[in-house]
Coordinates of C-alpha atoms in Angstrom, one line a residue:
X29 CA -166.5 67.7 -94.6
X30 CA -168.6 70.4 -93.7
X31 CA -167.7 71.6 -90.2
X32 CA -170.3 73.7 -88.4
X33 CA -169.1 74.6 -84.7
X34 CA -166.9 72.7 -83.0
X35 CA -168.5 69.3 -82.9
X36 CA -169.8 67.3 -85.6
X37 CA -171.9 64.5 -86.4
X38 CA -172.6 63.1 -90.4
X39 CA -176.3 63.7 -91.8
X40 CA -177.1 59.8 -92.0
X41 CA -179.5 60.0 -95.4
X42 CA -179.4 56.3 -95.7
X43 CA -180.4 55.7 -92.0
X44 CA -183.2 58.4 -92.6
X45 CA -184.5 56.7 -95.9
X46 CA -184.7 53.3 -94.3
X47 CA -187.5 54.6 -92.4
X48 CA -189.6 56.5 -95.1
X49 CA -191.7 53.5 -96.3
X50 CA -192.8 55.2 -99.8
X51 CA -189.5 55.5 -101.0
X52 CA -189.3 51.5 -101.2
X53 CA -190.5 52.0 -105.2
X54 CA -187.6 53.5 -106.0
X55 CA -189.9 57.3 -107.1
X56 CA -187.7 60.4 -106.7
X57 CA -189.4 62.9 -104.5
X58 CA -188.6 66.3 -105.3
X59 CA -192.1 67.9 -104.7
X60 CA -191.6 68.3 -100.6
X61 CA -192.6 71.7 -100.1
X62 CA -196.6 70.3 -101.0
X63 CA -196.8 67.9 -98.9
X64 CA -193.6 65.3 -97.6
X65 CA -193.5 61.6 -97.3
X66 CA -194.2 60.0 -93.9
X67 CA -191.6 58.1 -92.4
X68 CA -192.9 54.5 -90.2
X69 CA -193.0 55.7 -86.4
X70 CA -195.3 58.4 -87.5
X71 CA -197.4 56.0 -89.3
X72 CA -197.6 53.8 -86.2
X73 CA -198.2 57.0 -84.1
X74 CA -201.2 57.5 -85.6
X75 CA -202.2 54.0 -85.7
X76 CA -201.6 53.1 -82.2
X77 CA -203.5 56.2 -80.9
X78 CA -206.6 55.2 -83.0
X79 CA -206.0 51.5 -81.8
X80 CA -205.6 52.2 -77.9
X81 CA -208.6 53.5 -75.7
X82 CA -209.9 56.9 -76.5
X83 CA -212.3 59.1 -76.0
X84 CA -212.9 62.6 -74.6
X85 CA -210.3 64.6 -72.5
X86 CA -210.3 63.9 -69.3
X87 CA -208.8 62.0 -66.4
X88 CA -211.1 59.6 -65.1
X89 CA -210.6 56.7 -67.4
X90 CA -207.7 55.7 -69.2
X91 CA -209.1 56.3 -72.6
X92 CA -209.9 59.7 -71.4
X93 CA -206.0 60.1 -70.2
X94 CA -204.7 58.8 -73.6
X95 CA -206.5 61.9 -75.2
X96 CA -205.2 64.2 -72.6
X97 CA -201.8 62.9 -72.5
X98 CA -201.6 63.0 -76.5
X99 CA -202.8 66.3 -76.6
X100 CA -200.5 67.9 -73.8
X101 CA -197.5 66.1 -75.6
X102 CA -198.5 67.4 -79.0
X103 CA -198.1 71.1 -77.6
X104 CA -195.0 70.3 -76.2
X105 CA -193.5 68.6 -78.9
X106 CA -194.6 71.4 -81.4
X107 CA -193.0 74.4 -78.5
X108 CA -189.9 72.3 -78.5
X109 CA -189.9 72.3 -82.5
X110 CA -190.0 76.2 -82.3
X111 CA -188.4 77.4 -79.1
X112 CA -191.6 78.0 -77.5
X113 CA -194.1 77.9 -75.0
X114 CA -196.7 75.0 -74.9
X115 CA -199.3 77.7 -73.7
X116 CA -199.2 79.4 -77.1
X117 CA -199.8 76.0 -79.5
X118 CA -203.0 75.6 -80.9
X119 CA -203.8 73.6 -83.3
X120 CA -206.9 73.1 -86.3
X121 CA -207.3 71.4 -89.6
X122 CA -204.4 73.3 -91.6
X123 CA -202.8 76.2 -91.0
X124 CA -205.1 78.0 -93.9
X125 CA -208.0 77.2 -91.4
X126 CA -206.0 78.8 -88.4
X127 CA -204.7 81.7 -90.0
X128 CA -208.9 82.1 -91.2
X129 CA -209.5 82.1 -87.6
X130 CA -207.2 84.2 -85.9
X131 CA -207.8 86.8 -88.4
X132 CA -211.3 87.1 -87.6
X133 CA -210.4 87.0 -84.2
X134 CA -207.8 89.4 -84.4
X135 CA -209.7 92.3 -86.5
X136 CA -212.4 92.5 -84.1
X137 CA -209.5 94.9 -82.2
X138 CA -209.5 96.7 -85.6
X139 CA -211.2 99.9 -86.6
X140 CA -211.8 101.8 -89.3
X141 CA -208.7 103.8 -90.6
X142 CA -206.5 101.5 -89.0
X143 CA -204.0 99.9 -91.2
X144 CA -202.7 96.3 -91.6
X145 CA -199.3 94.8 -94.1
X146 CA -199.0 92.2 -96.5
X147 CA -196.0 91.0 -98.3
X148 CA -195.9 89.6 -102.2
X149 CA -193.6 87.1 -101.2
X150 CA -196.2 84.9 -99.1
X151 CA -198.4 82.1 -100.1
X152 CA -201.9 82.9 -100.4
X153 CA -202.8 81.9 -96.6
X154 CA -201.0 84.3 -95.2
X155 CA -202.2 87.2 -97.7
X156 CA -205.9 86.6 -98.5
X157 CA -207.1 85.9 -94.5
X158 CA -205.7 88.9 -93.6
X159 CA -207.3 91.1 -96.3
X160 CA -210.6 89.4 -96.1
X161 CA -210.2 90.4 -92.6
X162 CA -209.3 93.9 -93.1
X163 CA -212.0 94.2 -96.1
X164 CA -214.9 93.6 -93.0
X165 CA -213.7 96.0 -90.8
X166 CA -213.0 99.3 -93.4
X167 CA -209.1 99.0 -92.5
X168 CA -206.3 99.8 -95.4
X169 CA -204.3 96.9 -96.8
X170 CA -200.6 97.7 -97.9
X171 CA -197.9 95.5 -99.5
X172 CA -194.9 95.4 -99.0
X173 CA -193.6 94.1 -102.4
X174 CA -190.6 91.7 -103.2
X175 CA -188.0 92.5 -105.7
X176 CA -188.6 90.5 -108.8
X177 CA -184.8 90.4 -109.9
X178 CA -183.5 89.0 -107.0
X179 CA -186.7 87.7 -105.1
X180 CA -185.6 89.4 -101.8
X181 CA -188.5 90.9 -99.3
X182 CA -186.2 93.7 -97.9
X183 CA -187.0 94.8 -94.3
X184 CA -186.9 98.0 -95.9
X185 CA -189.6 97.4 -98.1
X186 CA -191.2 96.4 -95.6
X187 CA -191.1 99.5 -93.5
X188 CA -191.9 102.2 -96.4
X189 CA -195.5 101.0 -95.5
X190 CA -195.7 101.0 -91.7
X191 CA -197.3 104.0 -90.3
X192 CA -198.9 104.8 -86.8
X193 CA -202.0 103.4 -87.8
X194 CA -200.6 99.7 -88.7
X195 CA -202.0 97.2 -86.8
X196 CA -200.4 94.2 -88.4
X197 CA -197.5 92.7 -90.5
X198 CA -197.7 89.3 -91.9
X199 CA -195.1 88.0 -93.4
X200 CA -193.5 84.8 -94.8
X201 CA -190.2 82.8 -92.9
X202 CA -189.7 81.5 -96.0
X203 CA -191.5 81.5 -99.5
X204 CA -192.9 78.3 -100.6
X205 CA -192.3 79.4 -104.0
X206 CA -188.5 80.6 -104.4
X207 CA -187.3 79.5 -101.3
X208 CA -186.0 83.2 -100.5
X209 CA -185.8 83.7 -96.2
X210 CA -186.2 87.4 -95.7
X211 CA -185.1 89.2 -92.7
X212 CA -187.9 88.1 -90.4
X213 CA -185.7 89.5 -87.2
X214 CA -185.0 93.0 -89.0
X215 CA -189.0 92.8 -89.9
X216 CA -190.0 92.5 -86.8
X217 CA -188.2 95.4 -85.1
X218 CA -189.5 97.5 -87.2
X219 CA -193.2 96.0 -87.1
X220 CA -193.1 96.4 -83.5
X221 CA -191.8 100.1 -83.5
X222 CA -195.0 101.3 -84.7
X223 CA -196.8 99.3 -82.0
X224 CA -198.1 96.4 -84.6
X225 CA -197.8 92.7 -84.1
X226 CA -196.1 90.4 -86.3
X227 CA -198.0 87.4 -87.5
X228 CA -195.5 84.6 -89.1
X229 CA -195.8 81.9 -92.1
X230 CA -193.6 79.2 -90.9
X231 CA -195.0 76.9 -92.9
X232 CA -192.1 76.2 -95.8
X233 CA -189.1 77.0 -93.0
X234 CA -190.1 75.0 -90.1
X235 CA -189.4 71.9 -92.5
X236 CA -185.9 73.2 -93.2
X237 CA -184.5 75.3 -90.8
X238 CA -184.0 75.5 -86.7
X239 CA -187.2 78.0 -85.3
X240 CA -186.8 79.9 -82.7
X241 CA -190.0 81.9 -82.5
X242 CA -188.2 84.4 -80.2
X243 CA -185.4 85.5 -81.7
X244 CA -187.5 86.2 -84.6
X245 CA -189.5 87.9 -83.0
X246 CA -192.9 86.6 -83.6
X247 CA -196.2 87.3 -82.0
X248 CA -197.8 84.7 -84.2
X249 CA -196.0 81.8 -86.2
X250 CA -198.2 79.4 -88.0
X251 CA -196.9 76.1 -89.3
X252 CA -198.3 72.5 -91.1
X253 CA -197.0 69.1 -89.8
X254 CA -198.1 67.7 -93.4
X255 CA -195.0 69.4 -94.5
X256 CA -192.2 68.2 -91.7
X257 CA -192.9 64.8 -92.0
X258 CA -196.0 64.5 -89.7
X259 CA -199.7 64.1 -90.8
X260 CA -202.8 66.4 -92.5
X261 CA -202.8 69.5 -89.6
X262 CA -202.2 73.2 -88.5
X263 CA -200.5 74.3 -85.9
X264 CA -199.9 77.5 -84.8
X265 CA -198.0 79.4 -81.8
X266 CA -198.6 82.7 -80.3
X267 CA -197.5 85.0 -77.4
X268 CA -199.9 84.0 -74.1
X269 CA -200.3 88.1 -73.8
X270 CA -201.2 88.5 -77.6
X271 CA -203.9 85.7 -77.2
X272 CA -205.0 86.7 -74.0
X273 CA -206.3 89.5 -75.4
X274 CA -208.3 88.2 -78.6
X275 CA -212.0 86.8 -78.5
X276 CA -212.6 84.3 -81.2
X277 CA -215.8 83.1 -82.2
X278 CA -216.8 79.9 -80.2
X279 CA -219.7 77.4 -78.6
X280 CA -220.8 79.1 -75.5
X281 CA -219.9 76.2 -73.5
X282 CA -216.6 75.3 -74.6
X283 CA -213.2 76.5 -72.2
X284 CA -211.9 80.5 -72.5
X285 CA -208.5 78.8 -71.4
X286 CA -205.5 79.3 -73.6
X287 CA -204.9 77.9 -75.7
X288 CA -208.3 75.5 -75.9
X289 CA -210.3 78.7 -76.9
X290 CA -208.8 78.7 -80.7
X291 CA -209.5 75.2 -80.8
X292 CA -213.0 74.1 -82.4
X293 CA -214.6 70.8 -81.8
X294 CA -212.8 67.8 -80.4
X295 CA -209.5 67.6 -81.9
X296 CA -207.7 64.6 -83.8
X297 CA -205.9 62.9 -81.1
X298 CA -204.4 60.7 -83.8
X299 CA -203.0 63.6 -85.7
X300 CA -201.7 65.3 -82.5
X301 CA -199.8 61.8 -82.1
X302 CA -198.1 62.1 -85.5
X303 CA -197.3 65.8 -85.3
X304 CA -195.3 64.6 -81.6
X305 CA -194.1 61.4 -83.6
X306 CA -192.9 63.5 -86.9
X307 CA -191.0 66.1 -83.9
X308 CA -189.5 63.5 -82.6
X309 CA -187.8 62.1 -85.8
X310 CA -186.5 65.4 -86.3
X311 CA -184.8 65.9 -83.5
X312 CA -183.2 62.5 -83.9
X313 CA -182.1 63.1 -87.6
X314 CA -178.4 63.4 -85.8
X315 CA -178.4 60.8 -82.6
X316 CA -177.8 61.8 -79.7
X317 CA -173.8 61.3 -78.8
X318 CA -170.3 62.0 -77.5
X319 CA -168.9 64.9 -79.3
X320 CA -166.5 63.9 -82.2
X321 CA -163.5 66.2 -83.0
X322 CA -163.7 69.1 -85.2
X323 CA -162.9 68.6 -88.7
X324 CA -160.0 70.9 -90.5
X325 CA -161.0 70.0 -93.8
X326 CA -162.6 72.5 -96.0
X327 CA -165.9 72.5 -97.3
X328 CA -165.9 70.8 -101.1
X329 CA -167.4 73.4 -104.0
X330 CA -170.7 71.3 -105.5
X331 CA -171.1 71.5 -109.2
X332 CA -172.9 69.5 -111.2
X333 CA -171.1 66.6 -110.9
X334 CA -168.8 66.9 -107.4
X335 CA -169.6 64.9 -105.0
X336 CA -171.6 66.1 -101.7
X337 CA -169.9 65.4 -98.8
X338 CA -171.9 64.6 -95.5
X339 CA -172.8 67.6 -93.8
X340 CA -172.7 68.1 -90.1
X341 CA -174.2 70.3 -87.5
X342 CA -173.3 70.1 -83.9
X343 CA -174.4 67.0 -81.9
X344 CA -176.8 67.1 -78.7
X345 CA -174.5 65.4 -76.0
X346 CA -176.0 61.9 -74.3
X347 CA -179.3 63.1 -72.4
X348 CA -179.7 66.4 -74.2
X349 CA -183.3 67.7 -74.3
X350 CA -185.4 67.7 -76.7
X351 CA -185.2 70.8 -77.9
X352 CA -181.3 70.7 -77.9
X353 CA -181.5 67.7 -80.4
X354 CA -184.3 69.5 -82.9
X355 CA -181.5 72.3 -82.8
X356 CA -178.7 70.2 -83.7
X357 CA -180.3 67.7 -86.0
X358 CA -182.0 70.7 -88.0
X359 CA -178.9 72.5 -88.1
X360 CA -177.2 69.5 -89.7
X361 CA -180.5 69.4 -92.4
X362 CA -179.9 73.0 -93.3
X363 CA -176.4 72.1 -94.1
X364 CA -176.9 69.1 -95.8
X365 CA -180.0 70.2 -98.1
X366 CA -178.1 73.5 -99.1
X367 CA -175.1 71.5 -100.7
X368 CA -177.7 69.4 -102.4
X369 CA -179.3 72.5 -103.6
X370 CA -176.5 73.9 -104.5
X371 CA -175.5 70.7 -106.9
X372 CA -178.8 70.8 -108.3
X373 CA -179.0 74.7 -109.2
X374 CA -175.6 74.8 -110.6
X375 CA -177.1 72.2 -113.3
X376 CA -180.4 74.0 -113.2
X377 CA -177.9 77.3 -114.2
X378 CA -176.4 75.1 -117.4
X379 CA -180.2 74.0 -118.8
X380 CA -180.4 76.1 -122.2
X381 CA -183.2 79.2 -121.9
X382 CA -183.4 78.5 -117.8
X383 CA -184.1 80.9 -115.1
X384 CA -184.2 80.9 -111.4
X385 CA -186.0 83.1 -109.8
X386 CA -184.6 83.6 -107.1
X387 CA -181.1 85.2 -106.1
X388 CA -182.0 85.7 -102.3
X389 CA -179.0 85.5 -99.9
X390 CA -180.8 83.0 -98.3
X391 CA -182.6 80.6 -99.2
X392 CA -184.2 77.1 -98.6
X393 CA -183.9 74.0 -100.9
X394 CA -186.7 74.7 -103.2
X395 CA -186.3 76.2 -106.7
X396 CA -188.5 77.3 -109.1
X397 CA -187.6 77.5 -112.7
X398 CA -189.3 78.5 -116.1
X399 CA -187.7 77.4 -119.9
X400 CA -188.1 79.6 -122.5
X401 CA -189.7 77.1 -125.2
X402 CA -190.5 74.4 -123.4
X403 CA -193.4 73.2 -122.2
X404 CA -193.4 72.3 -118.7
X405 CA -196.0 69.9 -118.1
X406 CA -194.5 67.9 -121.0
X407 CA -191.0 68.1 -118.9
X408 CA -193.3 66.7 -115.6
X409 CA -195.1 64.4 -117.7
X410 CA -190.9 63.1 -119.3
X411 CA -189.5 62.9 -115.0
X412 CA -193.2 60.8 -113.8
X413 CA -192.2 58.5 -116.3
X414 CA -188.8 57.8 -114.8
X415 CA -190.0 58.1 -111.1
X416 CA -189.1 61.5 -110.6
X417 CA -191.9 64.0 -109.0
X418 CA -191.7 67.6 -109.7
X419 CA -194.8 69.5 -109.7
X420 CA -195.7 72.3 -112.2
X421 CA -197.4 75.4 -111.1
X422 CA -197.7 78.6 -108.9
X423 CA -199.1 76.7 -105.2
X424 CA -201.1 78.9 -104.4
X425 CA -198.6 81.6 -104.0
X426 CA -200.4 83.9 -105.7
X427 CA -198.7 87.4 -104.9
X428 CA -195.4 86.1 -106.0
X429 CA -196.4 84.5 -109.2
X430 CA -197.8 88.0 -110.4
X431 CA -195.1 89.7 -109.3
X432 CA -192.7 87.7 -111.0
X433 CA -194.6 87.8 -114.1
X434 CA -195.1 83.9 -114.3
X435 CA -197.7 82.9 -116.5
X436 CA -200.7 80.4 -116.3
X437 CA -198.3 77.9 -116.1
X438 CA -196.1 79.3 -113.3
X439 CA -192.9 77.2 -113.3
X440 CA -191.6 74.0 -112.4
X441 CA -190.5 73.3 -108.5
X442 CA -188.0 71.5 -107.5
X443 CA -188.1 71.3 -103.4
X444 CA -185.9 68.8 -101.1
X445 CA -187.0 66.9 -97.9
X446 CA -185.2 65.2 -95.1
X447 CA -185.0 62.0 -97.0
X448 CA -183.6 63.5 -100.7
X449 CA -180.5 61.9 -101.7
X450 CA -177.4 62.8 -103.6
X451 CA -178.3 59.8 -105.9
X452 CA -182.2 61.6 -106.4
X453 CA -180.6 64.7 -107.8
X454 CA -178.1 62.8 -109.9
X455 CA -181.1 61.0 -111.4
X456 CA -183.2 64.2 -111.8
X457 CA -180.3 65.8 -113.5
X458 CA -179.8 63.1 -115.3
X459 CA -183.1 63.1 -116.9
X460 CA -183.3 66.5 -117.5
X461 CA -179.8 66.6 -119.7
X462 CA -181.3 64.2 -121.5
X463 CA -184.9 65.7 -122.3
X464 CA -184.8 66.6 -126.1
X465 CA -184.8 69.8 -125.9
X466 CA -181.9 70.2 -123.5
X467 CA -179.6 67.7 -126.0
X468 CA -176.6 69.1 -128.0

């Protein structure tokens, strides 16, 4: 058993799946990092917020104190998720739609000859808003570019196009493509050296990882419920001083408080109640308990057909906060989805004419592969038929599909979720070893 620090506490898939009503049919999910299935209380969140009085923020009826309470807990269940301040959350229809917004918002500080930095590791929303942006306003777009043979985004890279003139970096926490995790720490110290701000994807990590938007170093982190388990929204976080600062476009009579003034039109309470709802099974992933004793036993190698033993992570004591439990229960989810990923790409590795792409140090459970010869959406079409989803294409992560020289196509994805079991990837390896192509 996997032992991270000393106490421990076993990643409970079958406890977890129990509650994920679309996995009832028996259908293989393997296509997470689009969208992920949407476990009951999050369902009923939704519903019972639509079903109770509502109306308008305020306080002077109760269904004007539902929509204030749901909204206030929304922010704080979305700081909690990311070690941050409820001041800085605000939320819109996706986090495409924020990122549009606070670029606009954000360049009116720019002027001509300043400079801003891309990376060709990030999905398109976190490229194109920013270059729009800069296009407007006569400032110079730079990339900084990944390495193709390994799929890292090196902080170096990253500074060889800083210069006194940059105004910002955005960059990915994690690519939604290859999975790679760059440096986003390293990236930051050197973003803020030359007096720029740092604005963050979250949007692939924040379903796999613990966030803590400080010790990255963040001034902006942008994430999407839709992908950790909660419903159809953005959210997005930034530093009170760095928003303080920024005028975006608004009604004349709506609130300049923070973090209201990024926020356009009435927002959808029921949503809100999900995103809280989906937080709130994360952080219980691992219950709440006494500490166990620390294991001694090594950690079992995962090949393509060893078994994965339960992974731990350490356990939020009896009363712990909220925060404290997201921490421990995605700390046991990183653990557990890497040994799963690790199973699957060793049999990925054995697939005749496969590749990769990605050799990153680290990485998240999502894997993109191309087969010389094969045609991939007859390989999607072969895994529907047996119940096993795993999309075909680049997902809007433009930059990195050029750069890795994917074609039209772009590759097949393979990306885990909270709920994947060890018996999913058996399956799913299963059916690829026996694809006709991949037969002795």
């Amino acid at each position: 058993m996997t032992t991270i620090g000393s106490r421990q506490a076993a990643y409970d898939i079958d406890r977890i799946r129990a509650q994920v009503p679309a996995l009832a049919d028996g259908t293989a999910y393997f296509d997470g990092p689009g969208g992920s299935q949407t476990p009951e209380p999050v369902a009923r969140a939704i519903y019972e917020t639509l079903t109770a009085p509502l109306a308008n923020r305020g306080l002077a009826t109760a269904a004007e104190r539902n929509a204030e309470q749901t909204v206030l807990e929304a922010r704080s269940a979305v700081a909690d998720l990311l070690g941050a301040t409820p001041g800085g959350v605000f939320f819109g229809r996706s986090m495409t739609h924020n990122t549009f917004e606070l670029s606009r918002a954000l360049a009116k500080t720019w002027e001509s000859g300043d400079e801003i930095v891309v990376s060709s590791l990030d999905h398109d929303a976190n490229v194109r808003p920013w270059v729009i942006a800069a296009a407007a306003r006569g400032v110079t777009v730079r990339f900084a570019e990944l390495d193709p043979l390994t799929g890292e985004l090196d902080p170096a890279a990253v500074e060889q196009v800083l210069g006194p003139r940059t105004r910002l970096v955005a960059v990915t926490a994690a690519s939604n493509l290859i999975g790679t995790m760059p440096d986003v720490r390293a990236i930051a110290d050197r973003v803020h050296a030359v007096g720029a701000l740092l604005h963050v994807d979250g949007v692939h990590a924040t379903a796999h990882v613990p966030i803590d938007v400080v010790a990255l170093g963040a001034d902006f982190f942008a994430c999407s419920p839709y992908k950790f388990l909660g419903p159809h929204c953005g959210a997005t976080w930034g530093r009170p001083e760095a928003l303080e600062r920024l005028a975006p476009d608004k009604l004349l009579p709506s609130t300049d408080a923070l973090p209201e003034r990024f926020e356009l039109g009435t927002l959808p309470y029921e949503l809100l109640a999900g995103t809280a709802a989906a937080v709130g099974f994360l952080a219980d992933l691992i219950p709440p308990a006494a500490p166990a004793a620390p294991s001694s036993v090594a950690p079992a190698s995962v090949g393509a057909t060893a078994p994965v033993t339960p992974a731990t992570g350490l356990t939020a004591p009896a009363g712990a906060s909220r925060r404290e439990r997201i921490v421990a229960s995605m700390t046991a989810l990183e653990a557990y989805e890497d040994a799963l990923r690790r199973r699957l790409e060793q049999a990925l590795f054995e697939l005749p004419g496969a590749t990769v792409h990605s050799r990153a140090a680290r990485r998240t459970p999502t894997l993109l592969v191309t087969i010389d010869g094969v045609d991939l959406q007859a390989l999607r079409a072969h895994l529907a038929a047996r119940r096993i989803n795993a999309p075909v294409g680049s997902f809007y992560a433009y930059e990195p599909a050029r750069r890795l020289g994917l074609g039209a196509e772009g590759g097949m994805r393979f990306g885990l979720a909270p709920y994947t079991s060890e018996e999913d990837v058996d399956r799913l390896v299963g059916a690829l070893q026996e694809y006709p192509p991949f037969r002795a």
